[in-house]
Amino acid sequence: MPKRPCAVQVMPDNATILVGDKFGDVYSLPLIPATMGDHEEADATPADSTPQPTHAFRVAASELTVHSKRNRMALEAQMKQKNFTARKDPLQFDHKLLLGHVSMLTDMRYVLKEVEGQHRGYILTADRDEHIRVSRAPPHAHIIEGFCLGHAQFVSKICQVGSSDLLVSGGGDDWIGVWKWSHFKLLKKIYLKDLVKSVAHQHPISDDYKLAISGIWSAPIQSTANEHVLVIAVEKVKALFLILSSALAANPDHGAQDASAMVAKQLPGVPLDVTAFRGELLVSLDNRGDDDKRLGIVGVTIGPEHGIEATEWVDVGTKETGSILTALNEYQTRDEVTDKELDDLFYGVVSLRKRGPQGPGDTDEVAVEED
């Protein structure tokens, strides 16, 4: 890919994938790449046949031929330039550019909605500049339906709740937003800071702590037909925060709400990723002090009071989860890099927060392009 991918999703046709990258672009690619024979004709007639320069760049003008102040400044910049940046080769596989943001893209979702008796697709994208954009699906992805606006800080994660038209977003704000994305309407804000502080016993959080949402997942609950659980992870916090989809949909238009409907499930390490697995949650951890607990299972059920009940953390090595998961937990547990390098790899969400002369979050700083 031309830039580092930040989100990948397989489309419902199971033949195409959508890829969003840090530069702000979204591409569609075939899930199964075409064979080399399909590209022989294209390779014979490349799209750009302009020859590359074979010699170093030399400035033709001089101080004797340039007189105005503006042109002298341009000449000085050219004289400092050693050579032009080499042109990048075009991607050598089938791909289509669907849409782009002027800001750094952070997350993407492809969703379906029934409109006039037909299922229509939409691409939801989030960026560093607090935007959540709703675009049409291909081949009309260049058409913007609207924006979900309300965040004051970056948006790092967005998640559709089941197959509903509820969207949950989070990032650098102290709250997560519950949206009716089809109407671009913010239904409510659920503030997490107090709940996060309540589980941080070993490492107390100061009052000026700014949380960063590192993950939002929606998983079905096995004991019910339509209920889903929303799972939220906060960067460098050893816990998952759970809330039922019915609680998200309850009491819309009530503005700010506390996290009383949420359950905090403490873990032996910082959660890195979560996925639904046989009716439970499979969680991977950054648990460098105990290599036997890098993968584990957390069960989620609905209790007699219609609240969430989370089971105790169970290591995959002590549960019948299959040989593949057991192997993932047992092999290659030796550290090959330093803790600083792992921190840079695992915990990059907080770096999305803008900093400027006016203070964090109050700057006109443009998005930084990342390879």
XYZ file of C-alpha atoms in Angstrom:
371
model
C 0.000 0.000 0.000
C 1.215 3.567 -0.580
C 0.774 4.416 3.117
C 0.365 2.491 6.344
C -3.117 0.919 6.598
C -5.198 1.803 9.647
C -8.416 -0.141 8.922
C -9.332 -3.162 6.812
C -12.777 -4.675 6.262
C -14.124 -7.413 4.004
C -17.236 -6.316 2.126
C -20.408 -8.451 2.183
C -19.668 -9.888 -1.271
C -16.634 -11.690 0.236
C -14.684 -10.698 -2.870
C -13.541 -7.163 -2.042
C -11.738 -5.548 0.857
C -11.732 -1.906 1.866
C -8.472 -0.457 3.154
C -8.111 2.916 4.836
C -4.619 4.347 5.243
C -3.031 6.975 7.458
C -2.743 9.438 4.584
C -6.533 9.747 4.510
C -7.451 7.582 1.512
C -9.753 4.566 1.229
C -9.107 1.939 -1.453
C -10.983 -1.125 -2.624
C -8.940 -4.209 -3.501
C -9.868 -7.699 -4.680
C -9.714 -10.166 -1.815
C -8.062 -12.711 -4.121
C -5.452 -10.931 -6.275
C -5.439 -11.553 -9.990
C -2.781 -13.853 -11.425
C 0.332 -12.509 -13.119
C -1.084 -13.393 -16.541
C -3.882 -10.902 -16.050
C -1.323 -8.096 -15.701
C 0.965 -8.926 -18.603
C -0.879 -6.618 -21.006
C -1.027 -3.830 -18.436
C 2.683 -4.183 -17.688
C 3.480 -3.917 -21.407
C 1.797 -0.486 -21.554
C 2.396 1.215 -18.207
C 0.118 4.089 -17.275
C 3.022 6.499 -16.851
C 5.806 6.120 -19.405
C 7.583 9.392 -18.625
C 11.334 8.637 -18.403
C 13.024 9.183 -15.063
C 15.889 11.709 -14.950
C 19.293 10.043 -15.033
C 21.344 13.002 -13.787
C 21.289 15.178 -10.703
C 19.107 18.255 -10.633
C 20.920 21.482 -11.608
C 19.589 25.016 -11.257
C 19.552 26.819 -14.608
C 19.042 30.326 -13.176
C 21.526 32.369 -11.154
C 21.629 35.553 -9.077
C 22.462 37.451 -12.276
C 19.208 36.431 -13.958
C 16.851 36.615 -10.959
C 16.004 40.033 -9.525
C 12.758 40.101 -7.546
C 12.758 39.199 -3.859
C 10.259 36.367 -4.297
C 12.223 34.808 -7.153
C 15.483 35.107 -5.222
C 13.915 33.191 -2.332
C 12.741 30.500 -4.740
C 16.204 30.316 -6.294
C 17.825 29.962 -2.883
C 15.512 27.064 -2.045
C 16.299 25.380 -5.376
C 20.047 25.717 -4.853
C 19.734 23.931 -1.506
C 17.842 21.092 -3.133
C 20.173 18.252 -4.058
C 17.763 16.422 -6.322
C 14.111 15.942 -7.033
C 12.316 13.209 -5.132
C 12.092 10.135 -7.309
C 8.652 9.401 -8.653
C 6.969 6.515 -6.867
C 5.970 3.561 -8.992
C 2.214 2.982 -9.311
C 0.718 0.100 -7.363
C 1.228 -3.132 -9.279
C -2.133 -4.679 -8.399
C -5.807 -3.978 -8.944
C -7.063 -1.172 -6.735
C -9.507 1.722 -6.806
C -9.276 4.964 -4.878
C -12.743 5.529 -3.398
C -12.475 8.616 -1.204
C -10.036 10.765 0.701
C -9.746 12.966 3.781
C -7.547 16.023 4.112
C -6.743 14.804 7.637
C -5.142 11.627 8.927
C -7.603 8.734 8.719
C -7.972 6.759 11.952
C -10.792 4.247 11.399
C -13.302 3.038 8.820
C -16.457 0.911 8.714
C -18.620 -0.401 5.882
C -22.275 -0.614 6.948
C -25.603 -1.537 5.360
C -28.962 0.171 5.803
C -32.345 -0.653 4.333
C -33.634 2.256 2.247
C -36.908 1.967 0.328
C -36.840 -1.797 0.621
C -33.259 -2.155 -0.614
C -29.994 -2.586 1.272
C -27.627 0.276 0.565
C -24.007 0.406 1.585
C -22.202 3.285 3.259
C -18.602 3.932 4.224
C -18.099 5.568 7.618
C -14.696 7.141 8.181
C -13.129 8.944 11.142
C -10.112 11.225 11.206
C -7.796 13.125 13.478
C -9.704 16.367 12.971
C -12.763 15.232 14.956
C -14.790 14.303 11.861
C -16.959 11.259 11.226
C -17.959 11.199 7.568
C -20.795 9.212 6.014
C -20.160 8.451 2.330
C -21.999 6.300 -0.138
C -20.666 2.884 -1.050
C -18.928 2.221 -4.380
C -19.355 3.160 -7.161
C -20.585 6.462 -5.649
C -18.140 6.705 -2.743
C -17.196 10.246 -3.785
C -20.660 11.429 -2.665
C -20.728 12.578 0.967
C -24.074 12.052 2.674
C -23.178 14.012 5.802
C -21.032 14.304 8.925
C -21.431 13.273 12.555
C -19.936 16.269 14.339
C -19.554 16.808 18.072
C -16.122 15.593 19.153
C -13.686 18.203 20.408
C -10.656 15.898 20.145
C -9.511 13.303 17.632
C -11.713 10.308 16.840
C -9.666 7.107 17.019
C -12.353 4.400 16.811
C -15.871 3.975 15.461
C -18.040 0.871 15.773
C -21.472 -0.106 14.480
C -23.569 -1.775 17.180
C -24.609 -5.083 15.648
C -26.517 -4.390 12.439
C -28.403 -1.397 13.853
C -28.057 2.239 12.833
C -26.314 3.009 16.127
C -22.683 4.047 15.896
C -20.348 4.455 18.857
C -17.286 6.665 18.584
C -14.410 7.455 20.895
C -11.023 9.103 20.876
C -9.375 11.848 22.866
C -12.493 13.129 24.633
C -13.539 11.965 28.114
C -16.698 10.450 26.631
C -17.877 8.071 23.959
C -20.587 9.227 21.591
C -23.693 7.241 20.651
C -24.942 8.308 17.230
C -27.816 7.562 14.916
C -25.427 7.728 12.013
C -28.122 7.635 9.303
C -29.454 10.953 10.673
C -25.988 12.323 11.653
C -27.389 12.855 15.149
C -25.572 12.545 18.472
C -27.976 10.768 20.828
C -25.894 10.992 23.987
C -22.443 11.147 25.523
C -21.308 8.582 28.083
C -18.493 9.887 30.259
C -15.825 7.333 31.166
C -13.206 9.206 33.156
C -14.571 8.462 36.635
C -15.029 4.776 35.805
C -11.503 4.555 34.409
C -10.102 6.193 37.538
C -11.972 3.701 39.732
C -10.133 0.697 38.246
C -6.656 2.255 38.236
C -5.729 1.279 41.785
C -2.080 0.369 41.215
C -1.393 3.451 39.095
C -3.643 6.279 40.313
C -4.811 8.717 37.653
C -4.418 12.447 38.199
C -7.249 14.923 37.731
C -5.716 16.288 34.518
C -5.508 12.800 32.990
C -6.687 12.680 29.375
C -7.874 9.257 28.303
C -7.487 7.855 24.801
C -9.848 5.209 23.427
C -7.770 2.454 21.818
C -10.514 0.015 20.836
C -14.287 -0.372 20.445
C -15.839 -3.721 19.528
C -19.384 -5.047 19.222
C -19.992 -8.727 19.988
C -23.199 -10.787 20.114
C -24.279 -12.343 23.401
C -24.881 -16.050 22.997
C -27.776 -16.256 25.456
C -29.915 -13.688 23.605
C -31.040 -13.272 20.021
C -30.658 -9.544 19.381
C -28.543 -8.259 22.272
C -24.956 -7.184 21.705
C -22.297 -6.086 24.133
C -20.109 -3.111 23.362
C -16.522 -3.524 24.536
C -14.261 -0.510 25.059
C -10.532 -0.372 25.749
C -8.648 2.671 27.018
C -4.974 2.970 26.192
C -2.653 1.641 28.938
C -5.569 0.722 31.244
C -5.752 -2.921 32.402
C -9.492 -3.301 31.978
C -12.321 -3.626 29.505
C -15.491 -1.556 29.819
C -18.723 -3.309 28.812
C -22.216 -2.017 28.101
C -25.274 -3.646 26.536
C -26.667 -2.402 23.239
C -30.076 -1.949 24.892
C -28.500 0.469 27.382
C -26.924 2.424 24.535
C -30.291 2.826 22.831
C -32.152 3.738 26.039
C -32.914 7.359 26.946
C -31.753 9.081 23.755
C -31.602 12.875 23.609
C -30.532 12.983 27.262
C -27.189 14.624 26.557
C -24.376 13.780 28.956
C -24.662 10.607 31.015
C -22.379 8.858 33.444
C -21.127 5.319 32.975
C -23.461 3.753 35.549
C -24.737 1.248 32.965
C -21.183 0.086 32.259
C -19.272 -2.760 33.851
C -15.498 -2.590 34.243
C -13.725 -5.936 33.881
C -10.189 -5.810 35.227
C -7.557 -7.872 33.411
C -4.013 -9.032 34.205
C -2.655 -6.875 31.376
C -3.535 -4.080 28.986
C -5.968 -5.313 26.285
C -4.700 -4.909 22.734
C -7.461 -6.551 20.708
C -10.791 -8.305 21.219
C -12.890 -10.583 19.046
C -15.992 -12.713 19.507
C -15.094 -16.403 19.903
C -17.682 -19.150 20.465
C -20.037 -16.836 22.301
C -17.280 -15.345 24.463
C -14.616 -12.667 24.148
C -11.114 -13.649 23.107
C -8.707 -10.994 24.376
C -5.030 -10.460 23.616
C -2.987 -8.668 26.256
C 0.222 -6.759 26.648
C 1.276 -8.779 29.662
C 5.058 -8.785 29.531
C 5.439 -9.948 33.091
C 3.572 -13.217 32.481
C 3.932 -14.740 29.020
C 1.390 -17.454 29.826
C -1.433 -14.924 29.830
C -1.104 -13.209 26.486
C -4.419 -14.667 25.268
C -7.479 -15.339 27.356
C -11.246 -15.732 27.422
C -13.847 -13.521 29.102
C -17.452 -14.721 29.074
C -20.324 -12.239 28.979
C -23.895 -13.033 30.011
C -26.999 -11.110 31.068
C -27.778 -11.475 34.752
C -31.158 -11.742 36.488
C -31.298 -7.952 36.873
C -30.763 -7.522 33.113
C -27.233 -6.314 33.666
C -23.914 -7.533 32.319
C -22.119 -10.324 34.124
C -18.550 -10.982 33.044
C -16.847 -14.230 33.980
C -13.349 -14.432 35.386
C -10.388 -14.211 33.052
C -9.426 -17.694 31.835
C -6.101 -18.391 30.170
C -6.540 -20.214 26.850
C -4.034 -22.794 28.035
C -6.451 -23.918 30.766
C -9.524 -24.056 28.545
C -10.534 -26.151 25.554
C -9.985 -23.506 22.905
C -8.176 -25.448 20.211
C -4.560 -26.180 19.430
C -4.007 -22.985 17.424
C -4.837 -20.628 20.300
C -2.812 -22.719 22.716
C 0.161 -22.555 20.379
C -0.157 -18.784 20.077
C 0.060 -18.532 23.842
C 3.010 -20.908 24.220
C 5.449 -20.194 21.402
C 7.691 -17.243 20.605
C 7.429 -15.629 24.003
C 10.990 -14.299 24.026
C 11.345 -10.522 23.874
C 13.270 -9.435 20.781
C 12.893 -5.691 21.354
C 13.025 -3.237 24.219
C 10.045 -2.116 26.274
C 10.321 1.333 24.693
C 9.975 -0.160 21.206
C 6.947 -2.195 22.290
C 5.347 0.866 23.846
C 5.800 2.783 20.598
C 4.218 -0.116 18.700
C 1.257 -0.743 21.003
C 0.388 2.711 22.318
C 0.207 5.253 19.512
C -3.311 6.561 20.042
C -2.365 9.259 22.530
C 0.045 10.747 19.964
C -2.983 11.747 17.867
C -3.749 14.491 20.383
C -2.799 17.860 18.952
C -0.427 20.150 20.782
C 0.213 23.766 19.961
C 0.926 27.194 21.436
C -2.666 27.446 22.702
C -2.409 24.150 24.572
C -3.422 20.567 23.819
C -6.352 20.323 21.463
C -6.476 24.090 20.693
C -4.290 24.402 17.637
C -4.748 24.710 13.920
C -2.020 22.138 13.367
C -2.518 20.181 10.158
C -2.460 16.415 10.095
C 0.931 14.775 9.839
C 1.409 12.374 6.963
C 2.734 9.002 8.105
C 4.242 6.279 5.980
